[in-house]
Coordinates of C-alpha atoms in Angstrom, one line a residue:
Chain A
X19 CA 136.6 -20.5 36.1
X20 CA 132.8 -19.3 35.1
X21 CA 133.5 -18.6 32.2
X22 CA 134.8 -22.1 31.5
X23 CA 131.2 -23.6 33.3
X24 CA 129.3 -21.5 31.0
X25 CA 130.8 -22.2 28.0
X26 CA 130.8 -26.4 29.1
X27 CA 126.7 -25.7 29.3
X28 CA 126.7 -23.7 26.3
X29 CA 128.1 -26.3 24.3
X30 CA 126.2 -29.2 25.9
X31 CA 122.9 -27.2 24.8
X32 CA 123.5 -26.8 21.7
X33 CA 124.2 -30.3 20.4
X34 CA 120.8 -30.4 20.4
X35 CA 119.4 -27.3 19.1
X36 CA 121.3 -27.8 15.7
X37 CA 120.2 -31.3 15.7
X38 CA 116.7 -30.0 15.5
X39 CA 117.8 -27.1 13.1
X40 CA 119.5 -30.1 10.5
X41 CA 115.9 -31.7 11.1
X42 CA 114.1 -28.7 10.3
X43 CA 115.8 -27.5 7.5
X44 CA 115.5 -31.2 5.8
X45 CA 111.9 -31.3 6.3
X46 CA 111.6 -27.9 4.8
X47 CA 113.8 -29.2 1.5
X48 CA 111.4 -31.7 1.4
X49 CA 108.3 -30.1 1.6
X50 CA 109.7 -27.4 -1.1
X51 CA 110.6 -30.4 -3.2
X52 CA 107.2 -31.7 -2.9
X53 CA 105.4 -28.3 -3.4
X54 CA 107.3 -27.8 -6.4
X55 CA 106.1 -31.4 -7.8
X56 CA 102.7 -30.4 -7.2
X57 CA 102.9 -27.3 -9.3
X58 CA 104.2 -29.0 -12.2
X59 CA 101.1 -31.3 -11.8
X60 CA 99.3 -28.7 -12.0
X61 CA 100.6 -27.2 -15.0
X62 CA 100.4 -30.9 -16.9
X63 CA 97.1 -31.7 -16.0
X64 CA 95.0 -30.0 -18.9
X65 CA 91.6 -30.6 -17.3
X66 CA 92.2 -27.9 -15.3
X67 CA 90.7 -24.4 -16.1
X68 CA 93.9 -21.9 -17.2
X69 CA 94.5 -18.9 -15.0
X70 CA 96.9 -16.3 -14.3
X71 CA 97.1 -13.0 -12.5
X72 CA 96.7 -9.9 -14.6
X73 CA 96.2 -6.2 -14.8
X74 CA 93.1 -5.0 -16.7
X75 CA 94.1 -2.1 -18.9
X76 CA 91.4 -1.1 -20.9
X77 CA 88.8 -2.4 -23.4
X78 CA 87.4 -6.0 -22.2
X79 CA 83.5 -6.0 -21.7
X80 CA 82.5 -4.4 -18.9
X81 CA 85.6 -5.1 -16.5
X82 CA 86.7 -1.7 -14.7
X83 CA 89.8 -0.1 -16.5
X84 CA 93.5 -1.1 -14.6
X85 CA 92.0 -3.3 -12.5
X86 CA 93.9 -6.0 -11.1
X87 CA 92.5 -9.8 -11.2
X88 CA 92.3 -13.5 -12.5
X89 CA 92.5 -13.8 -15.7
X90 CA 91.4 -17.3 -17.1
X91 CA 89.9 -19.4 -19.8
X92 CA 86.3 -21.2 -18.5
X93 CA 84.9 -23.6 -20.5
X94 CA 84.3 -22.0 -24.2
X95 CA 84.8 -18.1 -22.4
X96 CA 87.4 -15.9 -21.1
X97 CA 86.8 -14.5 -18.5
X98 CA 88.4 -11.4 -16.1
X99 CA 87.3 -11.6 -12.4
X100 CA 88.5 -8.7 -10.4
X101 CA 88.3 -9.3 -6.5
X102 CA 84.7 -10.0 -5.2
X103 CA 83.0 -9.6 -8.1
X104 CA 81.1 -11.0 -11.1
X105 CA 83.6 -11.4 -13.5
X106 CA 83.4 -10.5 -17.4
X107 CA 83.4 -12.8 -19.9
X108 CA 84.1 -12.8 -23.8
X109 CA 83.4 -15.9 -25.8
X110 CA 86.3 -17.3 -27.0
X111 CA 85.4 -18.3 -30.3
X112 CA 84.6 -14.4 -31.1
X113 CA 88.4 -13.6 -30.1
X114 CA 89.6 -12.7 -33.9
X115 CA 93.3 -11.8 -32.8
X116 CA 96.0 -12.3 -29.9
X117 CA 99.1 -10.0 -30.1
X118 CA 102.1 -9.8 -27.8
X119 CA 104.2 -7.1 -26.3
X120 CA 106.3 -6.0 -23.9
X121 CA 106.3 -2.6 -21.3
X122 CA 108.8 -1.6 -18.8
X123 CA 106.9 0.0 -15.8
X124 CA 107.3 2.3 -12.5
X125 CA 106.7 0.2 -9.7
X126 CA 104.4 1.8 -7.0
X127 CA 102.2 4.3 -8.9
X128 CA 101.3 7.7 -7.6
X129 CA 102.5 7.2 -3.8
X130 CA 105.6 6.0 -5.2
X131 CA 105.6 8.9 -7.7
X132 CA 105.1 11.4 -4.5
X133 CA 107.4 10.0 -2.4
X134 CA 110.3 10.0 -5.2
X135 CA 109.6 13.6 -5.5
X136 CA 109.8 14.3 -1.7
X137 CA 113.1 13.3 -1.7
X138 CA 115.8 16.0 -1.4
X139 CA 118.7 16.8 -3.9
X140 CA 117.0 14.6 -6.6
X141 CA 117.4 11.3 -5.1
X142 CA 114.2 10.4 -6.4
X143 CA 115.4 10.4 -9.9
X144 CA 118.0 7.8 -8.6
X145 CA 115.4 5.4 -7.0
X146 CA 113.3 5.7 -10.4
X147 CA 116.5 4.5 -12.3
X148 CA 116.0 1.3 -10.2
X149 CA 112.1 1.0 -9.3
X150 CA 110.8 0.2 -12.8
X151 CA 109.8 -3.8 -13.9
X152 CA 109.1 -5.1 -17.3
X153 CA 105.4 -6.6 -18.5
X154 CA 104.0 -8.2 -21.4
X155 CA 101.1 -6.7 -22.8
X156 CA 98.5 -9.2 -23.8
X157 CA 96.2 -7.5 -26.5
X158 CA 93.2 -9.0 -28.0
X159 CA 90.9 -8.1 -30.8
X160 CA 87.0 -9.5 -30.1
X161 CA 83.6 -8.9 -31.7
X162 CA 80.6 -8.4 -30.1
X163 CA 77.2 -9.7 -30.7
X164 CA 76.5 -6.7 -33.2
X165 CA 79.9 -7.3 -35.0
X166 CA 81.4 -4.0 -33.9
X167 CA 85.3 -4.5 -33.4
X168 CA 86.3 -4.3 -29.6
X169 CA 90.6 -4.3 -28.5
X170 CA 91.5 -5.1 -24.8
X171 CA 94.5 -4.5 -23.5
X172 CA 95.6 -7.3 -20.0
X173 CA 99.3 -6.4 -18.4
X174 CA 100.5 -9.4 -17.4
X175 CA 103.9 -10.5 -15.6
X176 CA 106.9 -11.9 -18.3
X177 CA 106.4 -15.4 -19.3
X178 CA 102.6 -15.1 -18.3
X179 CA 101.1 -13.3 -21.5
X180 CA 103.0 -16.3 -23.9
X181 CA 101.1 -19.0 -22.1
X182 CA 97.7 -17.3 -22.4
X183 CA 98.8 -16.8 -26.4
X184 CA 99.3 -20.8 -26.3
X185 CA 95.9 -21.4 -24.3
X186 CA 93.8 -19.1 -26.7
X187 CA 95.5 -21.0 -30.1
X188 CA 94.5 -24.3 -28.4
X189 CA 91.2 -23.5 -27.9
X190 CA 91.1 -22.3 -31.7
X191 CA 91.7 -18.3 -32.1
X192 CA 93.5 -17.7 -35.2
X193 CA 96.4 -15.3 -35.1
X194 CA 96.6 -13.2 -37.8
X195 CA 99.8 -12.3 -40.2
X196 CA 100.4 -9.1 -38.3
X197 CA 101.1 -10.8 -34.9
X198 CA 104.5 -11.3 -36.1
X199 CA 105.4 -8.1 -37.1
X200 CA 103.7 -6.6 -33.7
X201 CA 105.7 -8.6 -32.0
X202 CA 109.0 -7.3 -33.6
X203 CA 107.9 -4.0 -32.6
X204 CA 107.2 -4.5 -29.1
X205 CA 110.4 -6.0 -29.1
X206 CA 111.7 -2.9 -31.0
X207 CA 110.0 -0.9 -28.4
X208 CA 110.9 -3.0 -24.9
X209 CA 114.8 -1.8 -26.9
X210 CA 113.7 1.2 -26.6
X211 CA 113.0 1.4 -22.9
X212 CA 115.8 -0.4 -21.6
X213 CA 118.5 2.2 -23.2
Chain B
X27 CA 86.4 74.8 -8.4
X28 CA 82.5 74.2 -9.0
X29 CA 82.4 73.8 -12.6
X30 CA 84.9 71.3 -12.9
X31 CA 83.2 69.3 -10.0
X32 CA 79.8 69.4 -11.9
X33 CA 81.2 68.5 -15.1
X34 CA 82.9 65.3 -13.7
X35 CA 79.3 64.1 -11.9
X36 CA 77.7 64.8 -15.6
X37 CA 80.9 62.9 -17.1
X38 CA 80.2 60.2 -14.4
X39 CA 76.5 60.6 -15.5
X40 CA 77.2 60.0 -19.2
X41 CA 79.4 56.6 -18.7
X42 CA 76.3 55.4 -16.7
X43 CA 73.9 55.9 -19.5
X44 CA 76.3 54.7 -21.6
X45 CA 76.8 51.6 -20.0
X46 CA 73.0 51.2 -19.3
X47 CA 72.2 51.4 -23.1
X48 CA 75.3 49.2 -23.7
X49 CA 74.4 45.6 -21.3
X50 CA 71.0 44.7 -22.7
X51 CA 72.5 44.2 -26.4
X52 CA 75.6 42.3 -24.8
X53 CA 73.6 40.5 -23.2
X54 CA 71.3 40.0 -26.0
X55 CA 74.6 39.4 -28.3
X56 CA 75.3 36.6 -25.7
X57 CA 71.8 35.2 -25.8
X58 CA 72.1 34.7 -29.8
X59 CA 75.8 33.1 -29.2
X60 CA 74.2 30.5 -27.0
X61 CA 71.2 30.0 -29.3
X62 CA 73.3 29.1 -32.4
X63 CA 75.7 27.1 -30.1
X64 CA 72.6 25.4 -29.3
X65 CA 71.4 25.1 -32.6
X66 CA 74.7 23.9 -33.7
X67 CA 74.9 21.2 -31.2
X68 CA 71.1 20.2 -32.3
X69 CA 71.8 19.9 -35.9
X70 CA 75.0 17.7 -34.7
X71 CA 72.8 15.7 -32.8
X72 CA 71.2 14.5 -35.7
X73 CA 74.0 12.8 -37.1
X74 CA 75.7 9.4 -35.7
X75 CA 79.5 8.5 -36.3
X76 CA 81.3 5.4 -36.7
X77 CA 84.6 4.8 -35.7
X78 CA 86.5 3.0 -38.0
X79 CA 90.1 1.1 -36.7
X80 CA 93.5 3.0 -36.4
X81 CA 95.6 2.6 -39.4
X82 CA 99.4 2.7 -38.8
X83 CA 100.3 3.7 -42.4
X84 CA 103.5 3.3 -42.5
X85 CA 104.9 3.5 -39.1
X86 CA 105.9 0.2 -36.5
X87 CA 103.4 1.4 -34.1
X88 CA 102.5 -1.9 -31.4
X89 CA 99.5 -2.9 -31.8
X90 CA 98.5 -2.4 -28.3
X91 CA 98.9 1.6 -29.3
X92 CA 96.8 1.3 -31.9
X93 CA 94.0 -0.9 -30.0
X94 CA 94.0 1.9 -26.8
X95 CA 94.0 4.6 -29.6
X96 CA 91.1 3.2 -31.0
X97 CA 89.3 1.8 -27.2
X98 CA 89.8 5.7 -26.1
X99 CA 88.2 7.4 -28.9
X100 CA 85.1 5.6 -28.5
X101 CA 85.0 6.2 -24.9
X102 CA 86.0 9.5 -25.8
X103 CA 83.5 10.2 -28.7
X104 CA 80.5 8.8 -26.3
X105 CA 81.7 11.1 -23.6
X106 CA 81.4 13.8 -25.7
X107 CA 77.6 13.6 -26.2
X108 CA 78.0 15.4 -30.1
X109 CA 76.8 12.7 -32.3
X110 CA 73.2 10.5 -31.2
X111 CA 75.2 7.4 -31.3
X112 CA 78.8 6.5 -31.5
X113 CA 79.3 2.8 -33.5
X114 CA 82.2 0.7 -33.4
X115 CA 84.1 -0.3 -37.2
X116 CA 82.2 -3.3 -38.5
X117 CA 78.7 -2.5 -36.1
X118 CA 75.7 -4.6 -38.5
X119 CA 73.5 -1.7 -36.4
X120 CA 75.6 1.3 -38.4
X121 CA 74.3 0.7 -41.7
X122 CA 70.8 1.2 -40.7
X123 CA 71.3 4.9 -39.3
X124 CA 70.2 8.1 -42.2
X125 CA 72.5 10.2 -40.8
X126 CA 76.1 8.5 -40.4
X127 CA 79.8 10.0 -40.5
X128 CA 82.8 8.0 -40.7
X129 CA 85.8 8.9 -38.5
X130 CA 89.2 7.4 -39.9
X131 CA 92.6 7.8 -37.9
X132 CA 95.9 7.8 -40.1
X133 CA 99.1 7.3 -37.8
X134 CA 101.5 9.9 -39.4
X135 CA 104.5 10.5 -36.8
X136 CA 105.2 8.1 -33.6
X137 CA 108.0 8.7 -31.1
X138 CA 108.6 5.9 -28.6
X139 CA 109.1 7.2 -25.3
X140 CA 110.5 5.7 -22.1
X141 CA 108.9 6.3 -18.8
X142 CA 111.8 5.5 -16.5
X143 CA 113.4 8.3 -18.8
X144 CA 110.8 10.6 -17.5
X145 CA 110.8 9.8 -14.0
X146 CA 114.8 10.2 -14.3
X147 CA 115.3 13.4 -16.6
X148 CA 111.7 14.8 -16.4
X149 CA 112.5 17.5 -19.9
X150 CA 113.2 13.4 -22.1
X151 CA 111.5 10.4 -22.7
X152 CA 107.9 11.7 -23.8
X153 CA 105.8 9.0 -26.0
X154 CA 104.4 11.8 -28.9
X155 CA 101.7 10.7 -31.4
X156 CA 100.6 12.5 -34.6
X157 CA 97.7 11.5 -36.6
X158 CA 95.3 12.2 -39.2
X159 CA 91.9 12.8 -38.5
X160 CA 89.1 12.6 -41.0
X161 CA 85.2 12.7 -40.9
X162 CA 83.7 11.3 -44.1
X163 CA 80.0 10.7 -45.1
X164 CA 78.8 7.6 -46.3
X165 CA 79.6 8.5 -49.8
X166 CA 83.3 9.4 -48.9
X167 CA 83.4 13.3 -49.2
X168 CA 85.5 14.8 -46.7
X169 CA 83.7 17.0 -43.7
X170 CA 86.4 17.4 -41.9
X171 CA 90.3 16.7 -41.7
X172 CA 92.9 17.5 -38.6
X173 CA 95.9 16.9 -37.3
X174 CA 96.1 16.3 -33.9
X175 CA 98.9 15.2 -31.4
X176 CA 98.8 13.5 -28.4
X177 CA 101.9 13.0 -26.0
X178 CA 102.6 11.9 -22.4
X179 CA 106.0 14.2 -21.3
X180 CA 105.5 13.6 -17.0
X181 CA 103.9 11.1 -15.2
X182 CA 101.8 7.7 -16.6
X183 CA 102.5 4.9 -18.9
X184 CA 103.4 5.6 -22.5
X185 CA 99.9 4.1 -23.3
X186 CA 98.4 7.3 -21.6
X187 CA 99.6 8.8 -24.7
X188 CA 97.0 7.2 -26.4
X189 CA 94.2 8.7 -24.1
X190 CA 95.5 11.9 -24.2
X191 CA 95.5 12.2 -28.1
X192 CA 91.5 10.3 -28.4
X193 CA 90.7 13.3 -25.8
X194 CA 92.3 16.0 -28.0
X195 CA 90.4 14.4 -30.6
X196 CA 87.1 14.6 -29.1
X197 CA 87.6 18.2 -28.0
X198 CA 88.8 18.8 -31.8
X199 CA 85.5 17.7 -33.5
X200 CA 83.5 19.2 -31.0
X201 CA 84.9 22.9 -31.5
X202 CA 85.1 23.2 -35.0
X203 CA 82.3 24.1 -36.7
X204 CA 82.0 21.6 -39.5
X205 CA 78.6 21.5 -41.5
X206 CA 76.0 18.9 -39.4
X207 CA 72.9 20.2 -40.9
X208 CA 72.7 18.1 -44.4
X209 CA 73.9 20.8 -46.8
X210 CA 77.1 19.5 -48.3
X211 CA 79.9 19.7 -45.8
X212 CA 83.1 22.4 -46.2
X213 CA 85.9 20.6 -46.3
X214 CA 87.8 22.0 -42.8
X215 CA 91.5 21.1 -43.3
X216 CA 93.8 22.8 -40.3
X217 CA 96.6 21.9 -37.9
X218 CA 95.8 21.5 -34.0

């Protein structure tokens, strides 16, 4: 007999509850829908300045080696900004070559590496067979003001390091006859890694 | 019983004088060791080096190898403190120096490692580079020519690889005694 009232005022409360769930979950389609609009207003509106996320390796001005930050293109410069600080710029127009590659990673750097080695009975070795993630390597090939020839190397996520390419050609770097056969290597190479 | 005690104190006697008359010219041997090492690094200090860019020869090496090879051996080379000034390949400011000595890199062996291969097997996967090493004065004699090899077998990104061979340069030039003083150089041709 309770068990019959409980269940009479279970059901009577929760007519409600998923109306407000259905309500909720529409409004959250909707603001998705709408987020995703505004991104691809972003992306087609060219008077914006270009940026992306990316991994300093080594090489560009005076930005602090694998450093993470905002890559982007300002004006006539590019420029690297790392978190809180004045950012390092390169003049465009002194970019003499863009070349594209790809890397497959470890995730996690040297925690990750200590952990995987704490484990017993090698199950480290099976969490590295899983915890790796591909990059493209974005190198460029810049003078400086004396002429001397300067490469930097940016680790970027995949897709990322072809719309920077696009962005540099746009605003007039040349790329050179090399860039295709570089980019049959790294291809050659990314091969490599996955086997 | 006696004797043989007093013969070991003037045994015991004996390797004291000996070693007496023995430190000062050690230590004077080691004080003349230092000096030329001092002189040699003076006399290398006179000269200035430009580093020219990586050339793969014949080898599909990315380019981003051959950019890090050539970003770490300047950072290397200045690091090193052995020449006054380190110039990049195509520096205006290089042609102005007396004293300058051309370093070329030739690619001659590449093997593409794998680091999840490392982290996995640990004894396969190891991203090895072999290259050519030359120092040349202006005029294009020879001063000095090495192979040296660079590798990453453990931990860090293949492009480590590229570090580790532009250090093994570094400590290569530095240790061998090639000619800095202005005579004409002997050619130094040797394996590392």
């Amino acid at each position: 007999m309770d068990r019959l009232v409980v269940s009479r005022i279970h059901s009577d409360g929760y007519h409600p509850d998923r109306r407000q769930a259905l309500w909720l979950s529409a409004a959250l389609i909707c603001c998705s829908l709408t987020a995703s609009a505004q991104k691809i207003t972003q992306r087609g509106d060219t008077s914006a300045p270009f940026r992306t996320q990316a991994t300093h390796l080594l090489g560009f001005a005076n930005a602090k080696n694998n450093g993470t930050g905002t890559l982007s293109v300002q004006g006539d410069s590019l420029q690297f900004q790392q978190n809180g600080k004045p950012g390092a710029t390169v003049k465009i127009a002194l970019v003499r070559a863009v070349f594209l590659g790809a890397e497959s990673k470890q995730v996690g750097g040297l925690p990750m590496t200590l952990g995987k080695d704490a484990v017993p009975f090698g199950g480290g070795r099976v969490v590295s067979l899983f915890a790796h993630k591909k990059y493209e390597t974005l190198s460029l090939e810049y003078l400086d003001a004396d002429g001397g020839i300067h490469g930097a190397i940016f680790q970027l996520t995949k897709g990322q390091g072809e719309l920077v390419k696009n962005e540099l050609i746009a605003q007039g770097v040349t790329i050179s006859s090399r860039q295709d056969q570089s980019t049959k290597e790294s291809a050659a190479e990314a091969r490599h890694e996955n086997k | 019983m006696k004797t043989s005690k007093c013969n070991l104190w003037i045994a015991c006697g004996m390797a004291l004088v000996a070693i007496i008359l023995a430190l000062p010219g050690r230590l004077h041997g080691q004080t003349a060791a230092s000096k030329s090492s001092g002189d040699k690094e003076a006399s290398a200090t006179r000269w200035s080096l430009q580093v020219d860019q990586v050339d793969p020869g014949n080898l599909d090496l990315a380019y981003s190898f051959q950019l890090a090879i050539y970003e770490n051996l300047v950072e290397e080379l200045k690091k090193a403190k052995q020449f006054q000034q380190v110039f990049r390949d195509g520096d205006l400011k290089a042609s102005d120096v007396p004293n300058l000595l051309v370093l070329k890199t030739t690619v001659e062996k590449y093997t593409p490692g794998s680091e999840t291969q490392r982290a996995v097997t640990t004894v396969s996967g190891a991203t090895k580079l072999t290259v050519r090493s030359q120092l040349l004065t202006r005029e294009g004699k020879v001063v000095l020519e090495r192979t040296v090899n660079g590798d990453v077998r453990f931990f860090g990104s293949n492009l480590r690889a590229t570090h580790n061979l532009a250090h093994n340069i570094a400590k290569t030039i530095k240790q061998t005694s090639w000619s800095g003083s202005g005579q004409p150089p002997a050619t130094l041709t040797d394996q590392l």
